[in-house]
Amino acid sequence: APARRRGPEAVLRRIAGRHSVDAVVNAVPAAADGLRTVLTAHPAATGLLRRPKLAAWADPAVLPRVLLRGRERALAPETTRTLLELLAMPELGGLDDVERVCDPASLAEFGLALFEGWRAAGMPADHGWALARLDRLADDTAVPVLAPLIRSWPGKDRMHSAKAALDVLVGIGTDTALTVVHDLAVRWPGVTLRKAAERAFARAAAARGVPAGVLGDRLVPDLGLDDDGAVTVDYGRRRFTVRFDARLRPVVTDEDGVLRKSLPKPGKRDDPRLAPAAHAAFAELRKKVADAAAVQVTRLENAMRTGRAWTPAQFRDYAVRDPLVRQIARRLVWLAHDDGAATAFRIAEDGTFADARDDVFTPSGAARITVAHPVRLGAAAGTWAAILADYELLQPFPQLDHPVWTLTDGERAGSRLDRFAGREVRQDAVYGLLARDWIRVGDRGRIETIARRVTDGGCIVAEFDPGEGGSGHFVIRCVRAATGPGRAGAPVPFGGLDPVAASEALADLVATAEGTS
């Protein structure tokens, strides 16, 4: 068939029965050219493929009508049934032509009603297509419906449905949908769902042709703050300016510049329509600022731990120009890596960069910028702690006093750390490491070995023996560096591993012994 017929064939090849073919073609005259030949020639059109049985909640009579583009005509009931049969078919090839001739908002309403019918029927597994097909039918109206369900389903033994809904959000692909996926990937406490969200978000980023980190940067919400991070609250007769301080708490001043303890409630002399709406909008803004800030703080702490790097242009777009992120980023120390050297700097109040001597610093275009890890700052961490204290800048997370683990020269030259052997570690803390960057090696009913990849060619591996008498502890048998997590991995010297990643991994193990994990 010509290339222009491949889409219709992929979409409608599963439709069974001659009347279904006629219904589709007659209901959509604009799509008839090229469709009729493909459909009538395909085995599905001659009844060779079995038509799926539709549940009562998938009856066209109880679902919204599907309107055509222009919203002046609708699919006939028999055509809608054909569409439902198509959706119920496994290995759906695509819905390009259905999307081309049907009104998008009408399809979204239809798909969401179909999903709600399936959910009301108890979410039967053999009709899970009612959820899965939302990835092509739904729009942003489905996001507030799916988001709380994704969060609740794992606790109801419906992790499969939660993962399918993540795929739907990726299929919708809007910033609104992907923000939900991103939030789950960054800070959801449950390991399985968070990892599934990470994978889903990575797929979404790949579809946009950017790394996951860059896409996450672009999803910082527009909260309506001006360049100074302020917003005006208009009560009609009175106006207030609200800024957010270093801890992102609101600071309110009136039109005379007088500081207020908080934003006052609307009074009798305020506009009766404008003031209550403005007060409610500000209350919502406070929640959004707190929520968005929590996500960004977690992202930046993770960036420190993993060594994520920005180009100078990416860094300015993300950490300097955005007023919310800038409030957080100003309280951190950064490193510009360029040609083997690294320069520590902070973001000044005016958006310029300042080094440890408070001189203006401008990284080259070839530099790569990271959140400074104290392992890389070394003794300079104390200097920077004093600088931030002088400027009364409170850090959003423990950066300069973040736990570090340094090795002796002998340990750097070897592949095993003898100082760990025989130490007791809490079992629950070891299991907790699996919620972070560690993986379980083997599957014998209990943990014997865990590993964390620290470079492209290296892992830190910890092996355990059971504690005595079911004490709730493991005993570390050995900690070693190798090329892979399993026993087949060849030994490598600890000095050849990335020092930040090695420090993070070893600090994790120390925390399991000290009860601070």
Short mmCIF file of C-alpha atoms in Angstrom, two decimals:
data_model
loop_
_atom_site.label_atom_id
_atom_site.label_comp_id
_atom_site.label_asym_id
_atom_site.label_seq_id
_atom_site.Cartn_x
_atom_site.Cartn_y
_atom_site.Cartn_z
CA ALA A 1 0.00 0.00 0.00
CA PRO A 2 1.14 3.58 -0.50
CA ALA A 3 2.75 5.23 2.51
CA ARG A 4 -0.33 7.38 3.12
CA ARG A 5 -2.37 4.20 3.73
CA ARG A 6 -0.13 2.71 6.39
CA GLY A 7 -1.61 4.88 9.14
CA PRO A 8 -5.26 3.96 8.43
CA GLU A 9 -4.35 0.30 8.10
CA ALA A 10 -2.45 0.30 11.38
CA VAL A 11 -5.31 2.02 13.14
CA LEU A 12 -8.31 0.18 11.75
CA ARG A 13 -7.04 -3.19 10.58
CA ARG A 14 -8.58 -4.88 13.66
CA ILE A 15 -12.14 -3.70 12.93
CA ALA A 16 -14.35 -6.71 12.20
CA GLY A 17 -17.48 -6.82 10.09
CA ARG A 18 -18.33 -5.05 6.80
CA HIS A 19 -20.86 -2.76 8.50
CA SER A 20 -18.08 -1.38 10.75
CA VAL A 21 -15.97 -0.44 7.74
CA ASP A 22 -18.91 1.32 6.12
CA ALA A 23 -19.73 3.11 9.37
CA VAL A 24 -16.25 4.53 9.72
CA VAL A 25 -15.98 5.60 6.09
CA ASN A 26 -19.48 7.06 5.91
CA ALA A 27 -19.19 8.92 9.20
CA VAL A 28 -15.94 10.56 8.16
CA PRO A 29 -16.21 11.47 4.47
CA ALA A 30 -13.01 13.49 4.56
CA ALA A 31 -11.08 10.37 5.53
CA ALA A 32 -12.73 8.10 2.98
CA ASP A 33 -10.07 8.58 0.31
CA GLY A 34 -7.59 5.78 0.73
CA LEU A 35 -9.37 4.21 3.68
CA ARG A 36 -12.10 2.22 1.91
CA THR A 37 -9.68 0.17 -0.22
CA VAL A 38 -7.44 -0.64 2.74
CA LEU A 39 -10.29 -1.57 5.06
CA THR A 40 -12.31 -3.69 2.65
CA ALA A 41 -9.23 -5.60 1.56
CA HIS A 42 -8.03 -6.38 5.06
CA PRO A 43 -9.00 -9.72 6.72
CA ALA A 44 -10.55 -7.84 9.63
CA ALA A 45 -13.10 -6.35 7.26
CA THR A 46 -14.28 -9.77 6.11
CA GLY A 47 -14.87 -11.04 9.65
CA LEU A 48 -11.73 -13.20 9.85
CA LEU A 49 -10.74 -11.57 13.12
CA ARG A 50 -12.90 -12.07 16.19
CA ARG A 51 -14.58 -8.95 17.48
CA PRO A 52 -13.94 -8.18 21.17
CA LYS A 53 -16.80 -8.33 23.63
CA LEU A 54 -17.52 -4.97 25.24
CA ALA A 55 -18.61 -4.57 28.85
CA ALA A 56 -21.77 -2.70 29.82
CA TRP A 57 -19.75 0.34 30.90
CA ALA A 58 -18.27 0.46 27.38
CA ASP A 59 -21.68 0.75 25.71
CA PRO A 60 -21.83 3.80 23.39
CA ALA A 61 -25.24 4.60 24.87
CA VAL A 62 -23.70 5.44 28.28
CA LEU A 63 -20.66 7.30 26.98
CA PRO A 64 -20.30 10.86 25.67
CA ARG A 65 -20.62 11.28 21.91
CA VAL A 66 -17.39 11.61 19.96
CA LEU A 67 -17.56 14.80 17.91
CA LEU A 68 -15.74 15.35 14.65
CA ARG A 69 -13.46 18.31 14.17
CA GLY A 70 -15.56 21.44 13.92
CA ARG A 71 -17.86 19.95 16.60
CA GLU A 72 -20.87 20.04 14.28
CA ARG A 73 -21.16 16.29 13.68
CA ALA A 74 -20.66 13.19 15.80
CA LEU A 75 -19.77 9.57 15.19
CA ALA A 76 -22.83 7.37 14.84
CA PRO A 77 -23.42 4.84 17.66
CA GLU A 78 -22.34 1.92 15.48
CA THR A 79 -19.18 3.81 14.56
CA THR A 80 -18.50 4.56 18.22
CA ARG A 81 -18.85 0.83 18.94
CA THR A 82 -16.31 0.17 16.20
CA LEU A 83 -13.97 2.66 17.85
CA LEU A 84 -14.42 0.89 21.19
CA GLU A 85 -13.67 -2.47 19.57
CA LEU A 86 -10.53 -0.96 18.11
CA LEU A 87 -9.46 0.35 21.52
CA ALA A 88 -10.09 -3.06 23.10
CA MET A 89 -7.85 -4.83 20.59
CA PRO A 90 -4.36 -5.83 21.78
CA GLU A 91 -1.29 -4.50 20.00
CA LEU A 92 -2.98 -1.33 18.87
CA GLY A 93 -1.00 0.05 15.95
CA GLY A 94 -2.06 3.65 16.35
CA LEU A 95 -4.93 6.08 16.31
CA ASP A 96 -3.54 8.67 13.94
CA ASP A 97 -6.56 8.84 11.65
CA VAL A 98 -9.08 8.76 14.47
CA GLU A 99 -7.22 11.69 16.05
CA ARG A 100 -7.07 13.44 12.68
CA VAL A 101 -10.82 13.48 12.11
CA CYS A 102 -12.18 13.64 15.69
CA ASP A 103 -12.30 16.64 17.99
CA PRO A 104 -9.45 16.31 20.57
CA ALA A 105 -11.48 17.63 23.51
CA SER A 106 -14.35 15.29 22.64
CA LEU A 107 -12.00 12.31 22.44
CA ALA A 108 -10.52 13.28 25.82
CA GLU A 109 -13.97 13.46 27.41
CA PHE A 110 -14.90 10.12 25.84
CA GLY A 111 -11.69 8.43 27.02
CA LEU A 112 -11.99 9.75 30.57
CA ALA A 113 -15.63 8.63 30.83
CA LEU A 114 -14.60 5.21 29.55
CA PHE A 115 -11.88 5.03 32.18
CA GLU A 116 -14.25 6.09 34.96
CA GLY A 117 -16.72 3.40 33.88
CA TRP A 118 -13.96 0.78 34.07
CA ARG A 119 -12.91 2.05 37.51
CA ALA A 120 -16.49 2.00 38.81
CA ALA A 121 -16.76 -1.61 37.59
CA GLY A 122 -13.88 -2.61 39.86
CA MET A 123 -11.04 -2.18 37.34
CA PRO A 124 -11.29 -5.66 35.78
CA ALA A 125 -7.82 -6.70 34.60
CA ASP A 126 -9.01 -8.04 31.24
CA HIS A 127 -10.29 -4.57 30.37
CA GLY A 128 -7.21 -2.64 31.42
CA TRP A 129 -7.17 -1.09 27.96
CA ALA A 130 -9.63 1.50 29.28
CA LEU A 131 -6.71 2.94 31.26
CA ALA A 132 -3.92 2.19 28.79
CA ARG A 133 -5.66 3.85 25.82
CA LEU A 134 -5.82 7.16 27.65
CA ASP A 135 -2.27 7.74 26.46
CA ARG A 136 -3.77 8.56 23.04
CA LEU A 137 -7.22 9.83 23.99
CA ALA A 138 -6.66 11.98 27.07
CA ASP A 139 -5.47 15.53 27.60
CA ASP A 140 -4.64 17.58 30.70
CA THR A 141 -8.15 17.09 32.08
CA ALA A 142 -7.13 13.53 32.97
CA VAL A 143 -4.07 14.59 34.99
CA PRO A 144 -5.83 15.66 38.23
CA VAL A 145 -7.85 12.44 38.04
CA LEU A 146 -4.86 10.14 37.57
CA ALA A 147 -2.36 11.84 39.89
CA PRO A 148 -3.99 10.91 43.23
CA LEU A 149 -4.82 7.44 41.94
CA ILE A 150 -1.19 6.77 41.02
CA ARG A 151 -0.21 7.71 44.57
CA SER A 152 -2.87 5.55 46.19
CA TRP A 153 -2.84 2.44 43.98
CA PRO A 154 0.47 0.94 45.24
CA GLY A 155 -1.00 0.77 48.74
CA LYS A 156 -3.98 -1.13 47.34
CA ASP A 157 -1.88 -3.77 45.54
CA ARG A 158 -2.43 -2.06 42.20
CA MET A 159 1.15 -1.19 41.33
CA HIS A 160 0.58 -2.46 37.80
CA SER A 161 -2.20 0.08 37.33
CA ALA A 162 -0.01 2.84 38.78
CA LYS A 163 2.74 2.03 36.28
CA ALA A 164 0.22 1.95 33.44
CA ALA A 165 -1.05 5.37 34.52
CA LEU A 166 2.52 6.71 34.48
CA ASP A 167 2.72 5.53 30.88
CA VAL A 168 -0.50 7.41 30.19
CA LEU A 169 0.94 10.62 31.58
CA VAL A 170 4.03 10.18 29.41
CA GLY A 171 1.74 9.58 26.44
CA ILE A 172 -0.18 12.78 27.17
CA GLY A 173 3.23 14.39 27.21
CA THR A 174 2.30 17.92 28.31
CA ASP A 175 4.21 19.85 30.95
CA THR A 176 1.26 19.41 33.30
CA ALA A 177 1.33 15.63 32.91
CA LEU A 178 5.10 15.31 33.09
CA THR A 179 5.30 17.49 36.19
CA VAL A 180 3.36 14.81 38.06
CA VAL A 181 5.74 12.10 36.82
CA HIS A 182 8.73 14.25 37.73
CA ASP A 183 7.48 14.95 41.25
CA LEU A 184 7.01 11.22 41.85
CA ALA A 185 10.45 10.47 40.43
CA VAL A 186 12.12 13.04 42.67
CA ARG A 187 10.56 12.56 46.08
CA TRP A 188 8.03 9.73 46.31
CA PRO A 189 9.03 7.65 49.36
CA GLY A 190 8.03 4.25 47.93
CA VAL A 191 10.93 2.70 46.06
CA THR A 192 9.02 0.75 43.41
CA LEU A 193 6.80 3.61 42.31
CA ARG A 194 9.61 6.16 42.45
CA LYS A 195 11.86 4.01 40.28
CA ALA A 196 8.99 3.41 37.84
CA ALA A 197 8.43 7.18 37.68
CA GLU A 198 12.16 7.73 37.07
CA ARG A 199 12.05 5.35 34.10
CA ALA A 200 8.85 6.92 32.78
CA PHE A 201 10.31 10.41 33.07
CA ALA A 202 13.48 9.30 31.30
CA ARG A 203 11.34 8.04 28.41
CA ALA A 204 9.51 11.35 28.27
CA ALA A 205 12.81 13.24 28.22
CA ALA A 206 14.14 11.02 25.44
CA ALA A 207 10.98 11.72 23.42
CA ARG A 208 11.76 15.43 23.72
CA GLY A 209 15.39 14.84 22.84
CA VAL A 210 16.88 16.08 26.13
CA PRO A 211 18.37 14.45 29.24
CA ALA A 212 16.01 13.86 32.15
CA GLY A 213 17.77 16.49 34.25
CA VAL A 214 17.32 19.18 31.61
CA LEU A 215 13.63 18.36 31.23
CA GLY A 216 13.26 18.55 35.00
CA ASP A 217 14.84 22.01 34.95
CA ARG A 218 12.32 23.15 32.37
CA LEU A 219 9.38 21.99 34.46
CA VAL A 220 9.95 24.44 37.29
CA PRO A 221 6.45 25.96 37.60
CA ASP A 222 5.75 29.55 36.67
CA LEU A 223 4.37 30.89 39.92
CA GLY A 224 3.75 34.41 38.68
CA LEU A 225 6.67 35.90 40.64
CA ASP A 226 8.47 38.88 39.14
CA ASP A 227 12.26 39.02 38.62
CA ASP A 228 12.71 39.97 42.27
CA GLY A 229 10.65 37.01 43.40
CA ALA A 230 7.72 39.18 44.45
CA VAL A 231 4.00 39.18 43.74
CA THR A 232 1.37 41.90 44.18
CA VAL A 233 -1.86 41.06 46.02
CA ASP A 234 -4.61 43.48 45.00
CA TYR A 235 -7.53 44.08 47.37
CA GLY A 236 -8.91 47.00 45.33
CA ARG A 237 -8.46 49.81 47.89
CA ARG A 238 -5.27 48.21 49.23
CA ARG A 239 -2.34 46.49 47.64
CA PHE A 240 0.36 44.38 49.23
CA THR A 241 3.72 43.19 47.98
CA VAL A 242 4.75 39.71 49.02
CA ARG A 243 8.30 38.39 48.72
CA PHE A 244 9.70 35.11 49.94
CA ASP A 245 12.66 35.11 52.32
CA ALA A 246 15.66 32.78 52.43
CA ARG A 247 13.45 30.04 53.88
CA LEU A 248 10.77 30.82 51.28
CA ARG A 249 8.43 32.20 53.91
CA PRO A 250 6.21 35.10 52.76
CA VAL A 251 7.28 38.63 53.73
CA VAL A 252 4.42 41.14 53.34
CA THR A 253 4.69 44.90 52.95
CA ASP A 254 1.91 47.39 52.29
CA GLU A 255 1.88 50.26 49.78
CA ASP A 256 3.83 52.46 52.19
CA GLY A 257 6.55 49.84 52.56
CA VAL A 258 5.47 48.98 56.08
CA LEU A 259 6.22 45.39 57.04
CA ARG A 260 3.17 43.35 58.00
CA LYS A 261 3.20 40.22 60.12
CA SER A 262 1.14 38.44 57.50
CA LEU A 263 -1.24 39.11 54.66
CA PRO A 264 -4.41 40.52 56.28
CA LYS A 265 -7.81 39.12 55.59
CA PRO A 266 -10.07 41.23 53.37
CA GLY A 267 -11.92 43.98 55.24
CA LYS A 268 -15.24 45.77 54.77
CA ARG A 269 -13.65 48.57 52.75
CA ASP A 270 -11.90 46.20 50.34
CA ASP A 271 -13.43 45.24 47.01
CA PRO A 272 -15.98 42.52 47.87
CA ARG A 273 -15.20 40.56 44.72
CA LEU A 274 -11.51 41.25 44.15
CA ALA A 275 -10.18 40.98 47.70
CA PRO A 276 -11.48 37.51 48.66
CA ALA A 277 -10.29 36.11 45.32
CA ALA A 278 -6.85 37.68 45.79
CA HIS A 279 -6.58 36.35 49.35
CA ALA A 280 -7.55 32.84 48.24
CA ALA A 281 -5.14 33.00 45.28
CA PHE A 282 -2.29 33.95 47.61
CA ALA A 283 -3.09 31.07 49.96
CA GLU A 284 -2.85 28.75 46.97
CA LEU A 285 0.41 30.41 45.89
CA ARG A 286 1.95 29.74 49.30
CA LYS A 287 1.20 26.05 48.93
CA LYS A 288 2.60 25.99 45.40
CA VAL A 289 5.79 27.78 46.46
CA ALA A 290 6.34 25.37 49.35
CA ASP A 291 5.69 22.36 47.15
CA ALA A 292 7.86 23.56 44.26
CA ALA A 293 10.66 24.52 46.64
CA ALA A 294 10.64 21.06 48.24
CA VAL A 295 11.04 19.45 44.81
CA GLN A 296 13.93 21.76 43.84
CA VAL A 297 15.75 21.30 47.14
CA THR A 298 15.60 17.52 46.71
CA ARG A 299 16.77 17.82 43.08
CA LEU A 300 19.74 19.98 44.05
CA GLU A 301 20.76 17.70 46.91
CA ASN A 302 20.60 14.74 44.53
CA ALA A 303 22.67 16.74 42.03
CA MET A 304 25.36 17.21 44.67
CA ARG A 305 25.40 13.51 45.47
CA THR A 306 25.49 12.38 41.83
CA GLY A 307 27.71 15.10 40.36
CA ARG A 308 25.17 16.34 37.81
CA ALA A 309 26.66 19.13 35.67
CA TRP A 310 25.17 22.11 33.84
CA THR A 311 26.61 24.19 31.02
CA PRO A 312 26.87 27.88 31.97
CA ALA A 313 23.86 28.68 29.78
CA GLN A 314 21.77 25.89 31.31
CA PHE A 315 22.85 26.98 34.78
CA ARG A 316 21.77 30.59 34.24
CA ASP A 317 18.42 29.53 32.79
CA TYR A 318 17.70 27.23 35.69
CA ALA A 319 19.43 28.55 38.80
CA VAL A 320 19.73 32.28 38.13
CA ARG A 321 16.84 33.48 35.98
CA ASP A 322 14.07 31.57 37.73
CA PRO A 323 13.19 33.54 40.87
CA LEU A 324 12.17 30.50 42.92
CA VAL A 325 15.24 28.40 42.16
CA ARG A 326 17.52 31.43 42.57
CA GLN A 327 16.37 31.83 46.19
CA ILE A 328 17.50 28.27 46.85
CA ALA A 329 20.64 28.31 44.68
CA ARG A 330 21.98 31.48 46.32
CA ARG A 331 22.37 29.53 49.56
CA LEU A 332 24.64 26.92 47.99
CA VAL A 333 28.26 26.78 46.90
CA TRP A 334 28.93 25.83 43.29
CA LEU A 335 31.94 24.56 41.37
CA ALA A 336 32.90 25.51 37.82
CA HIS A 337 35.06 22.76 36.31
CA ASP A 338 37.19 23.94 33.41
CA ASP A 339 40.27 22.36 31.86
CA GLY A 340 41.15 20.28 34.90
CA ALA A 341 40.66 23.09 37.42
CA ALA A 342 37.66 23.86 39.62
CA THR A 343 36.62 27.25 40.97
CA ALA A 344 34.13 27.53 43.82
CA PHE A 345 31.60 30.36 43.68
CA ARG A 346 28.25 31.54 44.93
CA ILE A 347 25.39 33.40 43.27
CA ALA A 348 25.31 37.00 44.50
CA GLU A 349 22.07 38.88 45.16
CA ASP A 350 22.29 40.66 41.78
CA GLY A 351 22.66 37.35 39.90
CA THR A 352 26.40 37.64 39.28
CA PHE A 353 28.89 35.06 40.55
CA ALA A 354 31.40 35.65 43.34
CA ASP A 355 34.41 33.55 44.31
CA ALA A 356 35.81 32.98 47.80
CA ARG A 357 37.49 36.44 47.76
CA ASP A 358 34.14 38.00 46.79
CA ASP A 359 35.52 38.91 43.39
CA VAL A 360 33.24 38.63 40.37
CA PHE A 361 33.72 35.28 38.68
CA THR A 362 32.64 34.43 35.13
CA PRO A 363 32.95 30.79 34.05
CA SER A 364 34.05 30.11 30.49
CA GLY A 365 31.62 28.73 27.96
CA ALA A 366 33.39 25.37 28.18
CA ALA A 367 32.97 25.07 31.95
CA ARG A 368 30.67 22.58 33.59
CA ILE A 369 28.97 23.63 36.80
CA THR A 370 28.07 21.33 39.69
CA VAL A 371 26.70 21.68 43.20
CA ALA A 372 29.93 21.63 45.22
CA HIS A 373 30.39 18.44 47.18
CA PRO A 374 32.50 18.89 50.35
CA VAL A 375 34.80 16.10 49.16
CA ARG A 376 35.84 18.34 46.25
CA LEU A 377 35.97 21.51 48.37
CA GLY A 378 38.25 19.94 50.95
CA ALA A 379 39.50 22.47 53.51
CA ALA A 380 37.75 25.27 51.58
CA ALA A 381 34.41 24.00 52.92
CA GLY A 382 35.17 25.81 56.21
CA THR A 383 35.98 29.03 54.37
CA TRP A 384 32.69 28.89 52.48
CA ALA A 385 30.74 28.13 55.64
CA ALA A 386 32.08 31.38 57.11
CA ILE A 387 31.21 33.32 53.93
CA LEU A 388 27.62 32.12 53.90
CA ALA A 389 27.34 32.90 57.61
CA ASP A 390 28.57 36.45 56.96
CA TYR A 391 25.80 36.90 54.41
CA GLU A 392 23.28 35.21 56.73
CA LEU A 393 22.53 32.58 54.11
CA LEU A 394 21.03 29.42 55.57
CA GLN A 395 21.63 26.34 53.46
CA PRO A 396 18.52 24.56 52.11
CA PHE A 397 20.07 21.17 52.91
CA PRO A 398 23.31 20.05 54.60
CA GLN A 399 25.90 20.80 51.91
CA LEU A 400 29.08 22.05 53.54
CA ASP A 401 28.62 19.76 56.54
CA HIS A 402 27.44 16.83 54.44
CA PRO A 403 29.02 13.56 55.67
CA VAL A 404 32.21 12.66 53.82
CA TRP A 405 34.39 9.59 53.89
CA THR A 406 38.05 9.87 53.05
CA LEU A 407 40.48 7.00 52.50
CA THR A 408 44.05 6.53 53.58
CA ASP A 409 46.73 6.17 50.92
CA GLY A 410 46.86 2.45 51.63
CA GLU A 411 43.11 2.06 51.23
CA ARG A 412 43.16 4.01 47.97
CA ALA A 413 45.76 1.61 46.60
CA GLY A 414 43.78 -1.50 47.58
CA SER A 415 40.47 -3.02 46.54
CA ARG A 416 39.18 -4.01 50.02
CA LEU A 417 38.46 -1.93 53.12
CA ASP A 418 39.44 -3.98 56.15
CA ARG A 419 38.14 -1.41 58.63
CA PHE A 420 34.54 -2.37 57.77
CA ALA A 421 34.93 -6.12 58.29
CA GLY A 422 33.03 -7.45 61.31
CA ARG A 423 30.96 -4.30 61.89
CA GLU A 424 27.31 -4.77 62.77
CA VAL A 425 24.78 -2.86 60.67
CA ARG A 426 21.04 -2.57 61.15
CA GLN A 427 19.04 -4.78 58.81
CA ASP A 428 16.34 -2.16 58.27
CA ALA A 429 18.99 0.43 57.39
CA VAL A 430 20.52 -1.92 54.83
CA TYR A 431 17.12 -2.47 53.25
CA GLY A 432 16.72 1.29 53.27
CA LEU A 433 19.78 1.63 51.05
CA LEU A 434 17.86 -0.16 48.31
CA ALA A 435 15.57 2.88 48.20
CA ARG A 436 18.55 4.97 47.16
CA ASP A 437 21.31 4.07 44.72
CA TRP A 438 22.11 0.55 45.90
CA ILE A 439 20.98 -2.65 44.24
CA ARG A 440 20.51 -6.12 45.63
CA VAL A 441 22.80 -8.78 44.16
CA GLY A 442 21.33 -12.28 43.93
CA ASP A 443 18.04 -13.51 45.33
CA ARG A 444 18.28 -16.06 48.13
CA GLY A 445 15.46 -14.83 50.33
CA ARG A 446 17.69 -12.53 52.39
CA ILE A 447 20.23 -9.88 51.61
CA GLU A 448 23.78 -11.20 51.30
CA THR A 449 25.27 -8.66 48.89
CA ILE A 450 24.41 -5.13 47.82
CA ALA A 451 26.28 -2.93 45.38
CA ARG A 452 26.38 0.66 44.21
CA ARG A 453 27.80 1.67 40.84
CA VAL A 454 30.11 4.62 41.32
CA THR A 455 31.66 5.01 37.89
CA ASP A 456 31.04 3.60 34.44
CA GLY A 457 33.47 0.83 35.21
CA GLY A 458 33.34 0.42 38.97
CA CYS A 459 31.14 -0.65 41.88
CA ILE A 460 31.40 -0.67 45.63
CA VAL A 461 30.17 -4.03 46.89
CA ALA A 462 29.19 -4.87 50.47
CA GLU A 463 28.75 -8.48 51.58
CA PHE A 464 26.96 -9.48 54.78
CA ASP A 465 26.60 -12.40 57.16
CA PRO A 466 23.53 -12.79 59.40
CA GLY A 467 23.79 -11.44 62.95
CA GLU A 468 23.62 -13.75 65.91
CA GLY A 469 20.27 -14.92 67.21
CA GLY A 470 18.05 -12.84 64.97
CA SER A 471 19.37 -9.61 66.46
CA GLY A 472 18.03 -7.44 63.67
CA HIS A 473 21.56 -6.81 62.45
CA PHE A 474 23.86 -7.99 59.70
CA VAL A 475 27.60 -8.34 60.05
CA ILE A 476 29.72 -6.87 57.25
CA ARG A 477 31.86 -9.63 55.76
CA CYS A 478 33.74 -7.34 53.41
CA VAL A 479 33.56 -4.09 51.43
CA ARG A 480 35.34 -4.15 48.10
CA ALA A 481 35.72 -2.25 44.85
CA ALA A 482 35.18 -4.14 41.60
CA THR A 483 34.29 -3.72 37.96
CA GLY A 484 30.80 -5.15 38.52
CA PRO A 485 28.35 -6.00 41.31
CA GLY A 486 28.61 -9.78 41.07
CA ARG A 487 31.43 -12.11 42.03
CA ALA A 488 32.64 -12.05 38.46
CA GLY A 489 33.61 -8.41 38.81
CA ALA A 490 37.38 -7.91 38.80
CA PRO A 491 38.96 -6.02 41.73
CA VAL A 492 39.84 -2.35 41.18
CA PRO A 493 41.65 0.06 43.51
CA PHE A 494 39.45 2.41 45.51
CA GLY A 495 41.66 5.27 44.35
CA GLY A 496 40.44 4.71 40.81
CA LEU A 497 36.81 5.40 41.75
CA ASP A 498 35.14 8.79 41.59
CA PRO A 499 35.85 10.31 45.04
CA VAL A 500 32.37 11.83 45.45
CA ALA A 501 30.54 8.64 44.51
CA ALA A 502 32.88 6.56 46.68
CA SER A 503 32.38 8.89 49.63
CA GLU A 504 28.60 8.75 49.24
CA ALA A 505 28.60 4.96 49.13
CA LEU A 506 30.89 4.56 52.13
CA ALA A 507 29.00 7.18 54.13
CA ASP A 508 25.84 5.16 53.48
CA LEU A 509 27.45 2.08 54.98
CA VAL A 510 28.72 4.00 57.99
CA ALA A 511 25.21 5.34 58.56
CA THR A 512 23.79 1.80 58.64
CA ALA A 513 26.15 0.99 61.49
CA GLU A 514 25.60 4.24 63.39
CA GLY A 515 21.81 4.15 63.09
CA THR A 516 21.60 7.40 61.12
CA SER A 517 20.58 6.05 57.71
#
